[in-house]
Coordinates of C-alpha atoms in Angstrom, one line a residue:
M1 CA 1.9 30.1 -0.9
S2 CA 1.2 29.4 2.6
L3 CA -2.4 30.3 1.9
V4 CA -2.7 28.3 -1.0
I5 CA -1.5 25.0 1.2
I6 CA -3.8 26.0 4.1
G7 CA -7.0 26.6 1.3
L8 CA -5.8 23.2 0.1
F9 CA -6.1 21.1 3.2
G10 CA -9.0 23.2 3.9
L11 CA -11.2 22.0 1.0
L12 CA -9.8 18.3 1.9
L13 CA -11.2 18.3 5.7
I14 CA -14.5 19.6 4.5
G15 CA -14.7 16.8 2.1
T16 CA -14.0 18.0 -1.2
P17 CA -13.4 14.8 -3.8
I18 CA -9.6 14.8 -3.6
A19 CA -8.8 15.6 -7.4
A20 CA -11.2 18.4 -7.2
A21 CA -9.6 20.0 -4.2
F22 CA -6.4 20.0 -6.2
A23 CA -7.6 21.4 -9.1
L24 CA -9.7 24.1 -7.2
V25 CA -6.8 25.4 -5.0
V26 CA -5.0 26.2 -8.3
F27 CA -7.7 27.5 -10.4
L28 CA -9.1 30.2 -7.4
N29 CA -5.7 31.0 -6.8
D30 CA -4.4 31.4 -10.5
E31 CA -3.3 35.3 -9.8
R32 CA -1.7 34.6 -6.3
L33 CA 0.5 31.6 -8.1
N34 CA 1.0 34.0 -11.2
V35 CA -0.1 31.4 -13.7
W36 CA -2.2 31.3 -16.9
L37 CA -5.0 28.6 -16.7
D38 CA -4.7 28.3 -20.4
S39 CA -1.2 27.1 -20.0
L40 CA -2.1 24.3 -17.5
S41 CA -4.6 23.1 -19.8
N42 CA -2.7 20.2 -21.1
I43 CA -1.0 19.3 -17.5
P44 CA -3.7 16.5 -16.6
Y45 CA -3.2 14.4 -20.0
D46 CA 0.7 14.5 -19.9
S47 CA 0.3 13.4 -16.2
V48 CA -1.5 10.3 -16.8
S49 CA 0.0 9.4 -20.4
S50 CA 3.2 7.8 -18.5
F51 CA 3.5 4.3 -19.7
A52 CA 4.5 3.7 -16.4
L53 CA 1.3 4.6 -15.2
V54 CA -0.6 1.9 -17.1
A55 CA 0.5 -0.4 -14.2
I56 CA -1.8 1.2 -12.0
P57 CA -5.3 -0.2 -13.5
L58 CA -3.7 -3.7 -14.7
F59 CA -2.6 -4.0 -10.8
I60 CA -5.8 -3.2 -9.6
L61 CA -7.6 -5.6 -12.4
L62 CA -5.5 -8.3 -11.2
G63 CA -6.5 -7.7 -7.4
E64 CA -10.2 -8.2 -8.4
I65 CA -9.5 -11.2 -10.4
I66 CA -7.6 -12.9 -7.6
N67 CA -10.0 -12.2 -5.0
R68 CA -13.3 -13.2 -6.8
G69 CA -12.2 -15.7 -8.9
G70 CA -10.6 -18.1 -5.7
I71 CA -7.1 -17.4 -5.9
A72 CA -6.8 -15.3 -2.6
A73 CA -8.6 -18.3 -0.7
S74 CA -6.6 -21.0 -2.4
L75 CA -3.1 -19.5 -1.2
S76 CA -4.5 -18.7 1.9
A77 CA -5.4 -22.5 2.0
L78 CA -1.8 -23.5 0.9
A79 CA -0.3 -21.3 3.9
D80 CA -2.6 -22.9 5.9
K81 CA -1.0 -26.2 5.9
L82 CA 2.6 -24.8 5.7
L83 CA 1.8 -23.3 8.9
R84 CA -0.5 -25.1 11.0
R85 CA 2.0 -26.8 13.3
I86 CA 3.1 -23.6 14.7
R87 CA 1.5 -22.3 18.0
A88 CA -1.4 -19.5 17.1
S89 CA -0.5 -20.4 13.4
F90 CA -3.4 -18.6 11.7
G91 CA -2.4 -15.3 12.8
Y92 CA 0.9 -16.3 10.9
V93 CA -1.6 -17.5 7.8
M94 CA -3.0 -14.0 7.6
I95 CA 0.2 -12.2 7.7
A96 CA 1.7 -14.6 5.2
A97 CA -1.2 -14.7 2.8
S98 CA -1.2 -10.6 2.9
A99 CA 2.3 -10.5 2.2
F100 CA 1.7 -12.9 -1.0
L101 CA -1.4 -11.0 -2.4
G102 CA 0.4 -7.6 -1.8
A103 CA 3.4 -9.1 -4.2
I104 CA 0.6 -9.8 -6.8
T105 CA -1.7 -6.7 -6.4
G106 CA 0.2 -3.6 -4.9
S107 CA -2.9 -2.1 -2.8
S108 CA -2.8 -2.4 0.7
V109 CA -6.8 -1.8 1.0
A110 CA -7.7 -4.2 -1.7
T111 CA -5.6 -6.9 0.6
V112 CA -7.3 -6.3 3.7
A113 CA -10.8 -6.8 1.8
A114 CA -9.6 -9.9 0.1
I115 CA -7.6 -11.5 3.0
G116 CA -10.4 -10.3 5.4
S117 CA -13.3 -11.7 3.8
T118 CA -11.4 -14.9 3.1
L119 CA -9.8 -15.4 6.3
G120 CA -11.7 -13.5 9.0
P121 CA -14.2 -16.0 9.8
E122 CA -11.6 -18.7 10.1
M123 CA -10.0 -16.7 12.8
D124 CA -13.5 -16.4 14.7
A125 CA -13.9 -20.0 14.8
R126 CA -10.5 -20.7 15.8
G127 CA -11.2 -18.7 19.0
Y128 CA -9.5 -15.2 18.2
P129 CA -11.2 -11.8 19.3
K130 CA -13.0 -10.2 16.4
G131 CA -11.3 -7.1 17.5
Y132 CA -7.7 -8.8 17.2
T133 CA -8.6 -10.4 13.9
A134 CA -9.6 -6.9 12.3
S135 CA -6.3 -5.2 13.7
L136 CA -4.2 -8.0 12.3
N137 CA -6.0 -8.0 9.1
A138 CA -5.7 -4.1 8.8
A139 CA -2.0 -4.1 9.9
S140 CA -1.0 -6.9 7.6
G141 CA -2.7 -4.7 4.8
L142 CA 0.6 -2.5 4.8
L143 CA 2.4 -5.3 3.2
G144 CA 0.2 -4.7 -0.2
V145 CA 2.3 -1.8 -0.5
L146 CA 5.6 -2.4 1.3
I147 CA 6.2 -5.4 -0.9
P148 CA 6.3 -5.1 -4.7
P149 CA 4.8 -4.5 -6.8
S150 CA 3.6 -1.1 -4.9
I151 CA 1.1 1.4 -6.4
P152 CA 2.1 4.3 -4.6
L153 CA 6.0 3.1 -5.2
I154 CA 4.6 3.5 -9.5
I155 CA 3.2 7.0 -8.4
Y156 CA 6.4 8.1 -6.7
G157 CA 8.4 6.7 -9.1
A158 CA 6.4 8.5 -12.1
T159 CA 6.1 11.9 -10.5
V160 CA 9.6 12.6 -8.8
G161 CA 11.7 10.6 -11.3
V162 CA 13.2 7.3 -10.0
S163 CA 13.6 4.0 -11.3
I164 CA 10.4 2.1 -10.2
T165 CA 12.3 -1.1 -11.1
E166 CA 14.8 0.2 -8.6
L167 CA 12.0 0.8 -6.0
F168 CA 10.7 -2.5 -6.5
V169 CA 14.0 -4.4 -5.4
A170 CA 14.5 -1.8 -2.5
T171 CA 11.0 -2.7 -0.8
I172 CA 12.1 -6.6 -0.5
V173 CA 14.1 -6.5 2.6
P174 CA 11.6 -3.6 4.0
G175 CA 8.8 -5.9 3.2
A176 CA 10.5 -8.8 5.0
L177 CA 11.4 -6.4 8.1
L178 CA 7.5 -5.7 8.3
V179 CA 6.4 -9.5 8.2
L180 CA 8.9 -10.0 10.7
T181 CA 7.4 -7.3 13.2
F182 CA 3.9 -7.8 12.5
S183 CA 4.9 -11.8 13.8
T184 CA 6.6 -11.1 16.7
V185 CA 3.8 -8.7 17.6
H186 CA 1.4 -11.8 16.8
W187 CA 3.6 -14.2 18.8
F188 CA 3.4 -12.2 22.0
R189 CA -0.5 -11.1 21.6
S190 CA -1.8 -14.2 20.7
K191 CA -0.9 -15.7 24.2
A192 CA -3.1 -12.8 25.7
V193 CA -6.0 -12.9 23.4
L194 CA -6.4 -16.7 22.9
S195 CA -7.5 -19.1 25.8
G196 CA -4.3 -20.7 26.9
G197 CA -2.4 -19.1 24.4
H198 CA -3.7 -21.7 22.1
E199 CA -6.3 -21.6 18.9
T200 CA -9.5 -23.8 19.6
K201 CA -9.7 -26.6 17.0
A202 CA -12.3 -25.9 15.0
D203 CA -14.4 -27.9 12.8
A204 CA -14.1 -28.1 9.0
G205 CA -13.2 -24.7 8.8
V206 CA -13.3 -22.4 5.7
L207 CA -10.2 -23.1 4.4
E208 CA -10.3 -27.0 4.9
N209 CA -13.3 -27.3 3.0
L210 CA -12.0 -25.5 0.5
S211 CA -8.7 -27.3 0.2
K212 CA -10.8 -30.6 0.0
R213 CA -13.3 -29.0 -2.6
K214 CA -10.5 -27.7 -4.9
T215 CA -8.1 -29.2 -6.8
R216 CA -4.4 -28.8 -6.3
S217 CA -4.0 -27.2 -9.7
R218 CA -5.7 -23.6 -8.2
A219 CA -3.2 -23.2 -5.5
V220 CA 0.0 -24.4 -7.8
A221 CA -1.3 -21.9 -10.8
S222 CA -1.5 -19.2 -8.2
L223 CA 2.3 -19.7 -7.5
F224 CA 3.2 -18.3 -10.6
L225 CA 1.7 -15.1 -10.6
P226 CA 4.4 -13.5 -8.2
V227 CA 6.9 -15.5 -10.5
I228 CA 5.4 -13.7 -13.5
V229 CA 5.4 -10.2 -11.4
L230 CA 8.6 -10.2 -9.7
G231 CA 10.8 -12.6 -11.9
G232 CA 9.6 -11.0 -15.0
I233 CA 10.7 -7.5 -13.4
Y234 CA 14.0 -8.6 -11.8
G235 CA 14.9 -10.8 -14.7
G236 CA 14.9 -8.0 -17.1
I237 CA 12.3 -9.5 -18.9
F238 CA 9.0 -7.4 -18.3
T239 CA 8.8 -3.8 -17.1
P240 CA 6.3 -3.5 -14.8
T241 CA 3.4 -2.1 -16.5
E242 CA 4.4 -5.6 -19.1
A243 CA 4.8 -7.7 -15.8
A244 CA 1.1 -6.5 -14.8
A245 CA -0.4 -7.0 -18.4
A246 CA 1.0 -10.3 -18.3
A247 CA -0.1 -11.3 -14.6
C248 CA -4.0 -10.1 -15.6
I249 CA -3.6 -12.5 -18.9
Y250 CA -2.5 -15.4 -16.7
A251 CA -4.9 -15.2 -13.9
I252 CA -7.7 -14.7 -16.5
A253 CA -6.7 -17.8 -18.1
V254 CA -6.6 -19.6 -14.9
V255 CA -9.9 -18.5 -13.5
L256 CA -11.7 -19.2 -16.6
L257 CA -10.1 -22.6 -17.4
Q258 CA -11.0 -23.6 -13.5
R259 CA -14.4 -22.3 -14.4
A260 CA -14.0 -19.9 -11.1
L261 CA -15.5 -17.0 -13.0
N262 CA -17.8 -17.1 -16.0
L263 CA -17.6 -14.4 -18.6
E264 CA -20.3 -12.4 -16.7
G265 CA -18.2 -12.3 -13.6
L266 CA -15.2 -11.9 -15.3
V267 CA -17.3 -8.3 -16.8
Q268 CA -18.4 -7.3 -13.4
T269 CA -14.5 -7.9 -12.4
F270 CA -13.4 -5.5 -14.9
Y271 CA -15.9 -3.3 -14.1
A272 CA -15.3 -3.1 -10.1
A273 CA -11.4 -2.7 -11.1
V274 CA -12.0 0.3 -13.5
L275 CA -13.9 2.6 -10.5
P276 CA -10.8 3.0 -8.3
A277 CA -8.4 3.0 -11.3
G278 CA -10.3 6.0 -12.6
A279 CA -10.4 7.4 -9.1
I280 CA -6.7 7.4 -8.8
L281 CA -5.8 8.5 -12.4
L282 CA -8.4 11.4 -12.0
I283 CA -6.3 12.5 -8.6
I284 CA -2.8 11.9 -10.4
A285 CA -4.2 14.0 -13.4
M286 CA -5.3 17.0 -11.0
T287 CA -2.1 16.7 -8.9
G288 CA -0.2 17.4 -11.9
V289 CA -1.6 20.7 -12.2
L290 CA -1.1 21.5 -8.3
N291 CA 2.4 20.6 -8.9
R292 CA 3.1 22.4 -11.9
A293 CA 2.0 25.4 -10.6
L294 CA 4.2 24.8 -7.3
I295 CA 7.3 24.3 -9.9
L296 CA 6.5 27.2 -11.5
N297 CA 6.8 29.0 -8.2
Q298 CA 10.1 27.2 -7.5
V299 CA 8.2 26.2 -4.0
P300 CA 10.1 22.8 -3.9
Q301 CA 13.6 24.6 -4.5
D302 CA 12.5 27.3 -1.8
L303 CA 11.7 24.5 0.6
A304 CA 14.9 22.7 0.2
V305 CA 16.7 26.1 0.8
Y306 CA 14.7 26.3 3.9
M307 CA 15.1 22.9 5.4
T308 CA 18.9 22.9 5.0
G309 CA 19.2 26.1 6.5
L310 CA 17.2 25.2 9.3
F311 CA 18.5 21.6 10.1
A312 CA 22.4 20.9 9.8
D313 CA 22.2 17.7 10.5
P314 CA 20.3 14.9 8.2
I315 CA 19.1 13.3 11.0
L316 CA 17.4 15.9 12.3
F317 CA 16.1 16.4 8.6
L318 CA 14.7 12.9 8.9
I319 CA 13.2 12.7 12.0
A320 CA 11.4 16.3 10.9
V321 CA 10.2 14.8 7.9
N322 CA 8.7 11.5 9.3
L323 CA 6.7 13.9 12.0
L324 CA 5.4 16.0 8.8
L325 CA 4.6 12.6 6.9
F326 CA 3.0 11.0 10.0
A327 CA 0.7 14.0 10.4
V328 CA -0.2 13.9 6.5
G329 CA -1.2 10.3 6.3
M330 CA -3.5 10.5 9.3
F331 CA -5.5 13.3 7.3
M332 CA -4.7 12.6 3.6
E333 CA -5.3 9.8 1.5
T334 CA -2.3 7.6 0.4
N335 CA -1.8 8.2 -3.2
A336 CA -2.7 12.1 -2.9
A337 CA 0.0 12.5 0.0
V338 CA 2.6 10.2 -2.0
L339 CA 1.8 12.9 -5.2
L340 CA 2.0 15.9 -3.3
M341 CA 4.8 15.4 -0.6
G342 CA 7.0 13.4 -2.8
P343 CA 8.0 16.1 -5.4
L344 CA 7.9 18.6 -2.4
L345 CA 10.7 16.9 -0.3
A346 CA 12.6 15.0 -2.9
P347 CA 14.8 18.1 -3.6
S348 CA 15.3 18.7 0.1
A349 CA 16.6 15.5 0.5
V350 CA 19.0 15.5 -2.3
Q351 CA 20.4 18.6 -0.6
F352 CA 21.3 16.8 2.7
G353 CA 22.8 13.8 0.3
I354 CA 20.2 11.2 0.9
D355 CA 19.3 8.7 -1.5
P356 CA 16.6 9.2 -3.7
V357 CA 15.4 5.6 -3.3
H358 CA 16.3 5.5 0.3
F359 CA 13.9 8.4 0.5
A360 CA 11.2 6.8 -1.5
I361 CA 11.3 4.0 1.0
I362 CA 10.7 6.4 3.8
V363 CA 8.2 8.7 2.4
V364 CA 5.8 5.7 1.2
T365 CA 6.1 3.8 4.3
N366 CA 5.3 6.5 6.8
I367 CA 2.7 7.8 4.7
E368 CA 1.0 3.9 4.5
I369 CA 0.9 3.9 8.1
G370 CA -1.8 6.5 8.0
L371 CA -3.8 3.6 7.2
L372 CA -3.9 2.7 10.6
T373 CA -4.2 5.9 12.4
P374 CA -7.2 8.0 12.8
P375 CA -9.4 9.7 11.6
L376 CA -8.6 8.6 8.0
A377 CA -7.2 5.1 8.8
A378 CA -9.0 3.4 5.6
N379 CA -7.6 0.0 6.5
L380 CA -8.9 -0.1 10.0
Y381 CA -12.3 0.7 8.5
V382 CA -12.5 -1.6 5.9
A383 CA -11.0 -4.0 8.0
A384 CA -14.1 -3.5 10.6
R385 CA -16.8 -3.7 8.2
T386 CA -15.0 -6.7 6.6
N387 CA -14.8 -8.4 9.9
N388 CA -18.3 -7.3 10.8
V389 CA -16.8 -5.9 14.5
H390 CA -17.0 -2.0 15.7
I391 CA -13.9 0.1 15.5
V392 CA -13.8 0.4 19.1
Q393 CA -13.3 -3.3 19.7
M394 CA -10.0 -2.7 17.6
L395 CA -8.8 -0.1 19.8
R396 CA -6.6 -2.8 22.6
H397 CA -5.5 -4.3 19.7
F398 CA -4.4 -2.4 16.7
G399 CA -2.1 0.1 18.8
W400 CA 0.1 -2.6 19.0
F401 CA 0.6 -3.1 15.3
I402 CA 1.2 0.9 14.9
G403 CA 3.9 0.2 17.3
A404 CA 5.9 -2.3 15.7
A405 CA 5.1 -0.2 12.4
I406 CA 6.8 2.8 13.8
V407 CA 9.6 0.7 14.8
A408 CA 10.0 -0.6 11.5
L409 CA 9.6 2.6 9.8
A410 CA 12.7 4.0 12.4
L411 CA 15.2 1.2 11.4
L412 CA 14.3 1.9 7.5
T413 CA 15.1 5.6 8.2
F414 CA 18.2 5.6 10.0
I415 CA 19.7 2.3 8.7
P416 CA 19.4 3.1 4.8
G417 CA 21.3 -0.5 4.1
L418 CA 17.9 -2.0 4.7
S419 CA 16.5 -0.1 1.8
L420 CA 20.1 0.1 -0.4
W421 CA 21.1 -3.7 0.2
Y422 CA 21.0 -4.6 -3.7
R423 CA 24.1 -2.5 -4.1
L424 CA 25.8 -4.6 -1.9
F425 CA 26.1 -7.3 -4.7

């Protein structure tokens, strides 16, 4: 079995497409795994036919509509008006806008791309170094996952069998904690990166022109999106999938009525959403084949027995898991890592008496930090490209945000109440 896992990581390291790597490692080792390939033929379909997973393409579509329809820019303009009296306010605008967009789309990389293209030029105009702007943009993108809804949490809940609605509720406080830690880093670092510690007063910046040119109704209409998504889910009106569908319909109506998109632009938006959604669902389908093979060989159960024998203390187990997940996140795409490590480690966590919801938050948060840690570091690369800066210029800045994220992860790991806060009421 160890050869199978080594083979999987080997295929991924040489650049094999993720879905192909998960499938090949089973097909090439069917005798070693003692599985009949024809018995696995229905697994890919069964893996993606879950109603909960329909939320993934819908939230991706919602993110594309928000970005292309100018809704992200309207929300950013509103945040700028509310926070402009604070010193170095525009850094907080980027954090707040990322949190708000994350509360709608559930995607980290999409949040980085949308916010970076909207706010990056304005931060440059206000005197921030490009490397710092891109680093803050990349770090703030993590809020796209921790603040519900969250695509990795949907995947985790669907594959491990944890309530997705409960996971969404649980991430509210962790998301707020990450907002606080990044805001604290910005408060200190802005004194060093800005001349005199204050922003340059820019001439009629991007958002100022936008707020004069667009009607107030767009920003007001945008505020109803998180109400539909989060209010509908927490109020028991919608399931997460139904909330995503309702939000898409509302967003389409808004951008068409306000003429932010025409029908041709809307078709292009759907096309742009189909590509990443199809890729994610294909990965889920092929990971289902690998997970079934692992379950048939009782790998999760054997790992749970091994871990409970190796570590007598849950604290030591959590430390080991965090180190393992941190390493996995550096080399593996987020959704694939969640699909692989969630089912593998969840039985061990149960043996140690760790709450499944608490453990889900630990797993997803840790793997998400991998979006900031090379060599994979998807958020860093997207932020560098979006803000037109070389990644070398980001090196002296993004370490501060990685450190803040690790501090937040440690608090979430060892203080379960931060994730399970809702059970106090």
